[in-house]
Coordinates of C-alpha atoms in Angstrom, one line a residue:
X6 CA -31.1 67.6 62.8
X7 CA -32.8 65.1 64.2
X8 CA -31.1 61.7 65.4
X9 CA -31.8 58.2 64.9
X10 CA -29.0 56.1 66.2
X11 CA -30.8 53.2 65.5
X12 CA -27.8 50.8 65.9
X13 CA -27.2 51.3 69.4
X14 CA -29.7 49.9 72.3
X15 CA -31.3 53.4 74.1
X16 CA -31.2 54.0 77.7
X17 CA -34.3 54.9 78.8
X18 CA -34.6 57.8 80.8
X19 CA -34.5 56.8 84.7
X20 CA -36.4 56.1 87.3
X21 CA -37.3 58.7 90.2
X22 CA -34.4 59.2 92.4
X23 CA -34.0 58.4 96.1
X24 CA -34.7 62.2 97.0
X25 CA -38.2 61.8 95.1
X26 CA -41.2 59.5 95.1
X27 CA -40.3 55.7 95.4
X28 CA -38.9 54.3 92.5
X29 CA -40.5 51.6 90.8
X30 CA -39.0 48.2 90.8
X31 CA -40.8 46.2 88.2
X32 CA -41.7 42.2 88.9
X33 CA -39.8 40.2 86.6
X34 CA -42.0 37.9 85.4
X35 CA -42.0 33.9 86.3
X36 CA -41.2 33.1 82.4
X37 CA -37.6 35.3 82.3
X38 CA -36.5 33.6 85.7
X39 CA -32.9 32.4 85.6
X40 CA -33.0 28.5 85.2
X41 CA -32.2 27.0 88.2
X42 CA -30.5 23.6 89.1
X43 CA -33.7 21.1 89.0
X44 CA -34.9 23.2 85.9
X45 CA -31.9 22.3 83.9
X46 CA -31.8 18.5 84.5
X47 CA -36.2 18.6 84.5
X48 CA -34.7 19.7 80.6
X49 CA -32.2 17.5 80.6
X50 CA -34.2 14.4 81.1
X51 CA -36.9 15.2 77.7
X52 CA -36.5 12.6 75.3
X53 CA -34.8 13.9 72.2
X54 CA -36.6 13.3 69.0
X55 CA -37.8 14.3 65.6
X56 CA -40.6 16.8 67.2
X57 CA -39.4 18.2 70.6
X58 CA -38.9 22.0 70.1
X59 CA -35.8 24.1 70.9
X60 CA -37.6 25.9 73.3
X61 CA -36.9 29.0 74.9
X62 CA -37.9 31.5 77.6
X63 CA -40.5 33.7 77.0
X64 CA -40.0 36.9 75.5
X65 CA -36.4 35.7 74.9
X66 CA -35.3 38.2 71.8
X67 CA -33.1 40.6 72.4
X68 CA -35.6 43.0 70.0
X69 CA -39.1 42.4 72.1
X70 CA -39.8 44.9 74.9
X71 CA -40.8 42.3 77.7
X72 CA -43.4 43.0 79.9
X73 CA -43.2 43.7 83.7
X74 CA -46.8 43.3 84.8
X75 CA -48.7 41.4 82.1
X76 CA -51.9 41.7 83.8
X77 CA -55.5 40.7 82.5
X78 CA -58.4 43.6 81.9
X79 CA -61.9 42.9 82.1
X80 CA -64.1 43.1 79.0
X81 CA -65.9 41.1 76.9
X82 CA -65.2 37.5 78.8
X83 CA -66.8 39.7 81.9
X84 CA -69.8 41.1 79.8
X85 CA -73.0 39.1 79.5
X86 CA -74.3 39.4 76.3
X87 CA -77.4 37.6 77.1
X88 CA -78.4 40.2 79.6
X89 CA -77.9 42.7 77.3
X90 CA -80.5 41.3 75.1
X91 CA -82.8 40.4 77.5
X92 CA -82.8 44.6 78.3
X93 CA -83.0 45.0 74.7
X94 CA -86.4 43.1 74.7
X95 CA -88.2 44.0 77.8
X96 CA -87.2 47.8 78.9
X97 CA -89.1 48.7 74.7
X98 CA -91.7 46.3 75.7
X99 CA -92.4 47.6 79.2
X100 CA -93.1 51.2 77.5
X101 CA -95.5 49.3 75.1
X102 CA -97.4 48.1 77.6
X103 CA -97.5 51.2 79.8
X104 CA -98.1 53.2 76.8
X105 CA -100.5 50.6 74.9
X106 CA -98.4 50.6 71.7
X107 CA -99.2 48.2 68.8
X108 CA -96.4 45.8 67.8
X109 CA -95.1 47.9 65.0
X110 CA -94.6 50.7 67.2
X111 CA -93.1 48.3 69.8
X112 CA -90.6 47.0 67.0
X113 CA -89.4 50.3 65.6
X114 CA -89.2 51.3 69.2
X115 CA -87.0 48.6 70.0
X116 CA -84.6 49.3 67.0
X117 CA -84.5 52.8 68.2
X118 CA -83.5 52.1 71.7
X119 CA -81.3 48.9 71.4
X120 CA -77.8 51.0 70.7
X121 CA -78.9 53.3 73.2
X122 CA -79.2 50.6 75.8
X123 CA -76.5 48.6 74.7
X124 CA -74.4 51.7 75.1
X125 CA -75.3 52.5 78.4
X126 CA -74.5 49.2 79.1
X127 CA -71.4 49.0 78.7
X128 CA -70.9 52.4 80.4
X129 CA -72.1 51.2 83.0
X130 CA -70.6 47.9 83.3
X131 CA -66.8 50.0 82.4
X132 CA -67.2 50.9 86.1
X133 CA -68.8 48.0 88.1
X134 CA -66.6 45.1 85.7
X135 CA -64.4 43.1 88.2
X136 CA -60.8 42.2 88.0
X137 CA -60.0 38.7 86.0
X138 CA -58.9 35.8 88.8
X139 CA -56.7 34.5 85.9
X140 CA -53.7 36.5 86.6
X141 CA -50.1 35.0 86.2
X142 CA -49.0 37.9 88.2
X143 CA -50.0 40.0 91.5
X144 CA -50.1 44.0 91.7
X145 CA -47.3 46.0 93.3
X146 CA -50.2 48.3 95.1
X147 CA -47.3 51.2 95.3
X148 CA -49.0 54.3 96.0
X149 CA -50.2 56.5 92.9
X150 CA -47.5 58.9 93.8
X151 CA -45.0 56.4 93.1
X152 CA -45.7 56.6 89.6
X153 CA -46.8 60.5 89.1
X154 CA -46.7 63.9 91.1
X155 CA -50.2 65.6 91.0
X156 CA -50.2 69.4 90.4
X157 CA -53.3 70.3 90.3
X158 CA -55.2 70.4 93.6
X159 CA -58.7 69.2 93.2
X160 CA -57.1 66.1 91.1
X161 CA -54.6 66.0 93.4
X162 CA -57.6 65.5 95.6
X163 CA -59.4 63.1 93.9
X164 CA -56.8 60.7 93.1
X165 CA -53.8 59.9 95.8
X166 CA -52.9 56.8 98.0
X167 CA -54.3 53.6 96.5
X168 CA -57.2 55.6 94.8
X169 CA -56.3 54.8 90.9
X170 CA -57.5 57.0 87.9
X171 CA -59.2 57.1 85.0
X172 CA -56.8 56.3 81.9
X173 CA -58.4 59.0 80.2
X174 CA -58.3 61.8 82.7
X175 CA -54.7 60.5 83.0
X176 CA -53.7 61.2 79.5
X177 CA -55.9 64.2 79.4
X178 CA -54.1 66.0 82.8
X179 CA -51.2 65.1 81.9
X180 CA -51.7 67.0 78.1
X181 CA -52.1 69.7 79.7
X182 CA -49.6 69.5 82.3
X183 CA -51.9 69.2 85.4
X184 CA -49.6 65.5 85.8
X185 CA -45.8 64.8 85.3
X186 CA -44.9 61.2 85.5
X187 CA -42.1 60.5 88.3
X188 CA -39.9 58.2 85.5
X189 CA -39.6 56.7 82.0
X190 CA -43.5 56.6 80.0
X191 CA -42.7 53.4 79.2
X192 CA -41.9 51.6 82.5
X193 CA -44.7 53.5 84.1
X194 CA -47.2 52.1 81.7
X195 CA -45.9 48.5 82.1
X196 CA -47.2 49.1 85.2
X197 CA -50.7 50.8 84.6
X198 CA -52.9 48.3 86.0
X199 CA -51.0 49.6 89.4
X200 CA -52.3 53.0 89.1
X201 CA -55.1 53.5 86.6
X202 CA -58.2 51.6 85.2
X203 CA -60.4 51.7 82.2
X204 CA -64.2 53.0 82.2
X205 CA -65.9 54.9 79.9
X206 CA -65.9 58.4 81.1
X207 CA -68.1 60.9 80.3
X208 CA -65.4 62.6 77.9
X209 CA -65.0 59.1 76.2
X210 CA -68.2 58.6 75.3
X211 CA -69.0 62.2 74.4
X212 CA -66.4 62.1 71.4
X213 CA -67.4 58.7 71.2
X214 CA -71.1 60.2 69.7
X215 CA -70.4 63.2 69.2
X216 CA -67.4 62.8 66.6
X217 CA -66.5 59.2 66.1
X218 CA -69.7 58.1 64.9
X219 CA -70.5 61.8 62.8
X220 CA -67.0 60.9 61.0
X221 CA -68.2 57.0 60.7
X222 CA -71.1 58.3 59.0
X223 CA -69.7 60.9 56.7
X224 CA -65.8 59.8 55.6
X225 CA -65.8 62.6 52.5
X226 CA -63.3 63.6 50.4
X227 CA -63.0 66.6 52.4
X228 CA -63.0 65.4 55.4
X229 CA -60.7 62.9 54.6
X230 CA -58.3 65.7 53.2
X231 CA -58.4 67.8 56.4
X232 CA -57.7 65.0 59.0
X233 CA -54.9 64.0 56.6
X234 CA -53.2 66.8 56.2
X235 CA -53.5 68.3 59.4
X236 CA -51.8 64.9 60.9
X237 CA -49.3 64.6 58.0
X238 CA -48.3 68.1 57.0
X239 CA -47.3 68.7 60.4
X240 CA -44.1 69.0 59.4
X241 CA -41.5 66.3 58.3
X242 CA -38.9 67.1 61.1
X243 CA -41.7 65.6 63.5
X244 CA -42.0 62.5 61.9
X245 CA -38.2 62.3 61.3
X246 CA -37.8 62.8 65.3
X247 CA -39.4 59.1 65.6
X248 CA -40.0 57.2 61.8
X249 CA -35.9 57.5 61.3
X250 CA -34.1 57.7 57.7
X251 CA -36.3 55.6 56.6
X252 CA -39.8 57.5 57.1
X253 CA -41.8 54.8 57.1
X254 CA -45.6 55.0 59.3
X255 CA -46.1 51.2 59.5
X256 CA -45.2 48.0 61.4
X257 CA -41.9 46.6 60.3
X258 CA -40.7 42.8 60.9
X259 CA -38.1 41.0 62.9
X260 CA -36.1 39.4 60.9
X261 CA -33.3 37.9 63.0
X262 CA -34.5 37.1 66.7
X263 CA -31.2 36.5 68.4
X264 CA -29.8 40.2 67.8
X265 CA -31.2 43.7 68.5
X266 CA -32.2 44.7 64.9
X267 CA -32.0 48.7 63.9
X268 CA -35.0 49.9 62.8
X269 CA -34.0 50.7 59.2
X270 CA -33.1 47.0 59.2
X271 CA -36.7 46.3 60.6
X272 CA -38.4 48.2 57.7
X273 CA -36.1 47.1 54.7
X274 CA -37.2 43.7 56.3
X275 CA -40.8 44.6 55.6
X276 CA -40.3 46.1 52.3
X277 CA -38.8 42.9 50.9
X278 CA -41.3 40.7 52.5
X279 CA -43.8 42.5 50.5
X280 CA -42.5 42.4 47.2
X281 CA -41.2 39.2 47.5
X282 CA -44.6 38.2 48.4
X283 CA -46.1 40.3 45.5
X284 CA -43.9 38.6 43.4
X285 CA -42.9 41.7 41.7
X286 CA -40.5 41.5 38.7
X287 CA -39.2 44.2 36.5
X288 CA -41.5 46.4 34.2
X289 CA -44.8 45.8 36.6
X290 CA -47.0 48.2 37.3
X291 CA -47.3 48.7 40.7
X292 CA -49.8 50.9 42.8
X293 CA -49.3 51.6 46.5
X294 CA -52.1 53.4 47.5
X295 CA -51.8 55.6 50.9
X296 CA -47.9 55.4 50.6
X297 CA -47.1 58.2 53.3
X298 CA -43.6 59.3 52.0
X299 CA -43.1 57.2 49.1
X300 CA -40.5 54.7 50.5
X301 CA -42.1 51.6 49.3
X302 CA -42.8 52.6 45.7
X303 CA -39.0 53.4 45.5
X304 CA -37.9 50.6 47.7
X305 CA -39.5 48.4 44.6
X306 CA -38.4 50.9 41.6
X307 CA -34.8 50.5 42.9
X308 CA -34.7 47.1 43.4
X309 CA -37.1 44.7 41.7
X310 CA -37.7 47.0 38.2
X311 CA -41.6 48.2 38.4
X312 CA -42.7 50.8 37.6
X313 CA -44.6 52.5 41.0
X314 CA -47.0 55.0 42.0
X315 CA -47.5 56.0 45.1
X316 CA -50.6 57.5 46.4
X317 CA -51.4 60.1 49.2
X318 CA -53.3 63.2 50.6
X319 CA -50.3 64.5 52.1
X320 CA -48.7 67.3 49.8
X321 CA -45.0 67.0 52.1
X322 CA -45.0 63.6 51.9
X323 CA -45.7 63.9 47.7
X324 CA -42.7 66.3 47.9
X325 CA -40.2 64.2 49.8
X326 CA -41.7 60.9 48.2
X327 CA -40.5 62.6 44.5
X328 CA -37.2 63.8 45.8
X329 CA -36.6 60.5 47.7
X330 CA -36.9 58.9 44.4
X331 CA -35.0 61.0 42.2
X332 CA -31.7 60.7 44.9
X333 CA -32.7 56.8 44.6
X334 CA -32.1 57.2 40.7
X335 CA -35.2 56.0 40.3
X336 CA -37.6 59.3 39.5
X337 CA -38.6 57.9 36.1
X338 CA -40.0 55.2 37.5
X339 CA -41.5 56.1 40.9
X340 CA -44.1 58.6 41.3
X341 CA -46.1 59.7 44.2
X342 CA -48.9 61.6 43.2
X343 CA -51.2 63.6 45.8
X344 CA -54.5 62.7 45.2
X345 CA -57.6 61.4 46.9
X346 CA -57.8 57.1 46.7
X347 CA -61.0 57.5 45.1
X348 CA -59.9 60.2 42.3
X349 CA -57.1 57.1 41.4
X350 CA -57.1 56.5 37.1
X351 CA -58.2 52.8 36.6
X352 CA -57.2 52.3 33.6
X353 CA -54.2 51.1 32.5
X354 CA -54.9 48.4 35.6
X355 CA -52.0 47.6 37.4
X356 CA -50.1 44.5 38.0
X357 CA -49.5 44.5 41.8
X358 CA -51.2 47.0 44.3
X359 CA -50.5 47.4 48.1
X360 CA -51.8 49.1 50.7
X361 CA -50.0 49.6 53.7
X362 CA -51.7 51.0 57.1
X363 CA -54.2 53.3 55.0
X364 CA -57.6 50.9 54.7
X365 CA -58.1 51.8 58.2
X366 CA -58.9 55.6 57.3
X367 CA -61.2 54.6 54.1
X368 CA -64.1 53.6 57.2
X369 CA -66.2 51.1 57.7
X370 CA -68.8 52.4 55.2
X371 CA -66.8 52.7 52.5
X372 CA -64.6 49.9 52.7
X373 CA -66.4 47.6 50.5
X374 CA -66.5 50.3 47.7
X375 CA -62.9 50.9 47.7
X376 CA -61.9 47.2 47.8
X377 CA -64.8 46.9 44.6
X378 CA -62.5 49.8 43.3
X379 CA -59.3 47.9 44.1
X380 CA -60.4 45.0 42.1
X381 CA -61.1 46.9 39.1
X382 CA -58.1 48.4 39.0
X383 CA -55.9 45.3 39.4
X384 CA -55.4 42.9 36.6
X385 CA -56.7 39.2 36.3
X386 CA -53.6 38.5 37.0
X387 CA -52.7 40.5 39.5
X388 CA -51.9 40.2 43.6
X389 CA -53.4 42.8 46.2
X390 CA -52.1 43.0 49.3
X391 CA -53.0 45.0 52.4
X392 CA -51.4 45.7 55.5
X393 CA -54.1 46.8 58.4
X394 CA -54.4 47.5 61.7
X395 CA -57.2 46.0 64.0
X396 CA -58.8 45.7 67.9
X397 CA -59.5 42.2 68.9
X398 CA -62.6 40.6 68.5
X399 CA -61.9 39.6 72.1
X400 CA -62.2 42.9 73.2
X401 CA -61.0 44.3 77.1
X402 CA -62.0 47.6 78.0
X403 CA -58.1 49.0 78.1
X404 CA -58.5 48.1 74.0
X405 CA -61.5 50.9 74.0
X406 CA -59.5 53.3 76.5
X407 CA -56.8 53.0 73.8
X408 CA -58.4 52.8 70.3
X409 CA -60.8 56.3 70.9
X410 CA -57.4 58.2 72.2
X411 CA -56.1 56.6 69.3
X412 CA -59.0 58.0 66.8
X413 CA -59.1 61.4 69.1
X414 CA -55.1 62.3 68.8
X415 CA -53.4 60.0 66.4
X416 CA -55.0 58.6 63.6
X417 CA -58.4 60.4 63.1
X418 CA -60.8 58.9 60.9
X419 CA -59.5 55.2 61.2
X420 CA -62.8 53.7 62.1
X421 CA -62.2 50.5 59.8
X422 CA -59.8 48.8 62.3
X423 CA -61.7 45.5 62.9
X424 CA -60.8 42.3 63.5
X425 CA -59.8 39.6 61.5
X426 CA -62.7 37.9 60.2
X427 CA -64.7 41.4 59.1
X428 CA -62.0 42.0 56.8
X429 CA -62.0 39.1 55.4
X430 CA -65.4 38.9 54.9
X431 CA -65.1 42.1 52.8
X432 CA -62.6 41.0 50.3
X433 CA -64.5 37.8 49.9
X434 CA -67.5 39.8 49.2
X435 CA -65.8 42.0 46.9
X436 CA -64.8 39.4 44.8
X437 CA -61.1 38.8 46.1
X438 CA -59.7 35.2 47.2
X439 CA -57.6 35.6 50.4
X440 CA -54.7 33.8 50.0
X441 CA -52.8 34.5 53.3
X442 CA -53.0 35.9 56.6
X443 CA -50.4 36.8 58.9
X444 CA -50.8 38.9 62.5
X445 CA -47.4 40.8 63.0
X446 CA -48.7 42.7 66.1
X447 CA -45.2 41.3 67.9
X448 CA -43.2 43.0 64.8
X449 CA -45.5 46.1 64.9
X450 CA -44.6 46.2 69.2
X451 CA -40.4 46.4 68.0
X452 CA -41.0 48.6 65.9
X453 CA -42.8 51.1 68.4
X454 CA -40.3 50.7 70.3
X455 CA -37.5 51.8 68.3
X456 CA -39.8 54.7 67.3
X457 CA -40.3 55.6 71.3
X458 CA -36.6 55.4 71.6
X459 CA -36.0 57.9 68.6
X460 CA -38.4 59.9 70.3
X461 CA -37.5 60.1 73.2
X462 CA -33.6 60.7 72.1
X463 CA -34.9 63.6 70.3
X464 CA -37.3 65.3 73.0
X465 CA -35.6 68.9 73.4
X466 CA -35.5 69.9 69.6
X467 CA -39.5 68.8 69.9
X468 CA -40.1 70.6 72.6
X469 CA -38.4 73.5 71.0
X470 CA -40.3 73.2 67.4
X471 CA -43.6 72.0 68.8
X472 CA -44.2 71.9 72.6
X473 CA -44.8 69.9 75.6
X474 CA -47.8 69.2 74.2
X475 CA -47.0 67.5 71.6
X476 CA -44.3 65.6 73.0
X477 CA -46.2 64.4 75.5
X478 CA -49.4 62.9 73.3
X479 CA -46.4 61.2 71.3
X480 CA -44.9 59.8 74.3
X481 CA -47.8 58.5 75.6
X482 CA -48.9 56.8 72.1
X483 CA -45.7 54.9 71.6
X484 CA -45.1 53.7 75.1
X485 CA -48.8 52.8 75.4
X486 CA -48.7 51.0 71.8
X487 CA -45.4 49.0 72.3
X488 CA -48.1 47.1 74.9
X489 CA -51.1 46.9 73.2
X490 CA -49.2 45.6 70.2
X491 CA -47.4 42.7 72.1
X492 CA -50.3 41.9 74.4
X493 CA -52.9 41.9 71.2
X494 CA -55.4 44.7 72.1
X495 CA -54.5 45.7 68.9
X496 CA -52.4 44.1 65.9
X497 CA -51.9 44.3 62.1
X498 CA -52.2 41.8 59.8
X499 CA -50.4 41.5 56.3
X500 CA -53.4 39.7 53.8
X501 CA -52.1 38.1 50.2
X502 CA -55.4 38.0 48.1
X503 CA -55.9 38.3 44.2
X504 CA -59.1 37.9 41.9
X505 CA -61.5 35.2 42.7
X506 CA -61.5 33.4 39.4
X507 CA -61.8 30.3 37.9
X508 CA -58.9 30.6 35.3
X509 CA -56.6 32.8 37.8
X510 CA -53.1 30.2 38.1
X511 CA -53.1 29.3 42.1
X512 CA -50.0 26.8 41.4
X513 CA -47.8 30.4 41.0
X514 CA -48.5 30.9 44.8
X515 CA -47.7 27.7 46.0
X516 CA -44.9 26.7 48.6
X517 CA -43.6 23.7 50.5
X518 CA -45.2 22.8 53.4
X519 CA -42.9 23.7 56.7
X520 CA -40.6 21.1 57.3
X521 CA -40.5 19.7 54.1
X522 CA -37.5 17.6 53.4
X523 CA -37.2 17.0 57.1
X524 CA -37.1 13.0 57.9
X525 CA -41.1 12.2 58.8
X526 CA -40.4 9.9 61.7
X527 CA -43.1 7.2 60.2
X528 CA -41.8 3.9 59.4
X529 CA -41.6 3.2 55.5

């Protein structure tokens, strides 16, 4: 049985002992100093008044995971786009002339080569970018063994001293057990910047073209279908070794900053933020498309009335979704159904629909047809909301390293995770009104973390049912993602929207402003 003891802080494992490599002491930061004398009275001396803030140290809560080494990547502040354009005209038009091409030829030549160059670009520039100046913080340069013992001997003598490695032949090695780390994953990769860096390798940018794009391109039914099941019917005792009771594969939300919140408290905090933000009220029909292991659709059954289906590809999670249901007392009226999105009856059209997580894996190329889809299946009337993860428009090349391991060992076939203000773009073009945004990556960081603790707590029954393997590309992912999600490489947000129609009632969505009630501080 696998254990969650969610209400209890974890102990991560330890550092490396005194008989081993050098432990590693992590920087606190300058923001969670202790407050000093002349700090205290500097605080002392602000003028209270109506807009002075109860401020606080950063990273304060008792739920975040605070980092050691917050340290700045370069990426796309670093890249010069110009020059990339300026390659883009001249190395097609240099052949033109040295080959005497006409100007169509030149221009279909130059739509041919311009993702090629801009590629190799950045390939290029992965490996030659320099370090930000703007650092709050300086680097411990501790020797790579300080961090990690090298078994294998030619890596061993590639990479040693103050010579730092590749993230991805990191995470490969160490897959395959050519690497053991000397101490806890996550304290380790608080320090990454210490030991490792962030090109595009060779590997990377051979999945990169080789199988990112193909799937890109392609997202069938039955492609979708195998990279779901292989990922989800994996078994349910793997999932239950991180995802808890509650067996729920997306970002929960902090809902009480000043105490260490369980992560079943974390995702009942998400499940009522949703249908209280759906509005959802007894006898509506409720969609929840992608709905992993049915928690949601009889989260809302149970407790607001509707009448849910849940969605998915994965035929365990359709199993334990029903029986979830039917312990809940609520199998009449929560169904999960294992089905492809796109095989989903429209008609009757539903009151409320959600989608949590599961966009992502629709693709870039067919996200504007399913969102079309999603709209006729929702009533005038009706609210859609969608839960999604995405990189940063603001991109640093760590945010690459991480999002292709992502797409090579976790979620496969994810390729719609964009920012913002492309997803926005889409509902807006598919006829939807956005009616609010809200970026939990913070949330989605605690609730990594409790998952890495779970995981971490249950590491010999996984080693026993599945392998080192496969405990270690799980290790990696959570620690890794408890960072990316609190430093922003990658977030999630939570978007309201509903029909974009002239007669649809806005007023039922409105809400005081913040601070309403509050004196104004203007004279009358």
């Amino acid at each position: 049985m696998m254990t969650s003891d969610a209400a209890e802080p974890v102990a991560v494992a330890p550092a490396a002992d005194a008989g081993s490599a050098k432990p590693i002491i992590a920087a606190e930061s300058a923001a969670s100093a202790p407050a000093t004398a002349d700090s205290v009275s500097a605080a002392a001396s602000v003028p209270t008044n109506l807009w002075t803030r109860n401020t606080k140290r950063a990273f304060w809560s008792p739920s975040i995971y605070a980092p050691s080494l917050p340290y700045e990547c370069g990426g796309a502040r670093e890249y010069n786009i110009y020059l990339l354009y300026a390659l883009i005209a001249l190395i097609p038009y240099t052949i033109k002339r040295v080959l005497g091409l006409s100007l169509g030829s030149y221009i279909v030549l130059t739509a041919i080569l311009a993702p090629i160059i801009g590629a190799l670009s950045l390939l290029a520039h992965s490996w030659i970018v320099s370090t930000p100046t703007e650092q709050i913080c300086a680097l411990p340069n501790e020797p790579l063994e300080s961090y990690m013992t090298i078994l294998d001997k030619e890596l061993k003598a590639k990479y040693h001293g103050s010579n730092k490695i590749p993230m991805e032949e990191f995470f490969e090695s160490y897959f395959n057990g050519d690497i053991d780390l000397t101490g806890d994953a996550l304290k380790i990769f608080e320090q990454r910047y210490d030991w490792a860096f962030f090109p595009i390798t060779l590997n990377v940018a051979k999945f990169f073209f080789l199988q990112w794009i193909p799937e890109l391109l392609w997202h069938s039914k039955k492609q979708d279908e195998t990279q779901v099941r292989d990922h989800y019917d994996r078994g349910d005792d793997f999932y239950e070794a991180f995802l808890g009771d509650r067996m729920i594969y997306t970002s929960g939300l902090v809902g009480d900053l000043n105490k260490r919140e369980t992560l079943e408290e974390l995702q009942d905090n998400k499940m009522r933020d949703v249908c209280e933000l759906m509005q959802m009220r007894a006898g509506d029909r409720h969609l929840d498309i992608g709905c992993g292991w049915g928690t949601l659709a009889a989260f809302a059954a149970r407790n607001y009335g509707t009448e849910s289906v849940g969605i998915t590809l994965g035929r365990n999670q359709t199993a334990f979704g029903n029986a979830r249901a039917a312990k809940w007392g609520v199998g009449d009226s929560a169904k999960i159904m294992c089905m492809d999105y796109r095989d989903i009856p429209r008609r009757p059209r539903y009151h409320r629909i959600t989608c949590l997580e599961m966009a992502e894996h629709v693709g870039v190329r067919k996200f504007q047809e399913f969102l079309l889809q999603v709209r006729d299946m929702l009533e005038d009337d009706g609210l859609f909301y969608m839960q999604i993860a995405g990189l940063r428009g603001a991109w640093q090349y760590e945010d690459f390293s991480w999002g292709l391991f992502m797409a090579k060992y976790i979620f496969p076939g994810a390729d719609a995770s964009c920012p913002l203000n492309w997803v926005v773009a889409q509902l807006e073009s598919a006829g939807f009104e956005v009616r609010s945004t809200s970026t939990i990556g913070v949330h989605y960081s605690v609730t990594l973390g409790r998952w890495y603790e779970n995981w971490m707590r249950n590491k010999e029954q996984i080693l026993a049912s599945y392998g080192k393997r496969w405990f270690r590309i799980w290790e990696i992912f959570l620690a890794w993602s408890i960072i990316i999600a609190r430093q922003g490489s990658s977030t999630c947000y939570q978007i309201l929207a509903h029909k974009n129609r002239n007669a649809f009632d806005r007023t039922a969505l409105m809400r005081p402003p913040m601070g309403f009630g509050m004196p104004s501080g203007t004279p009358q």
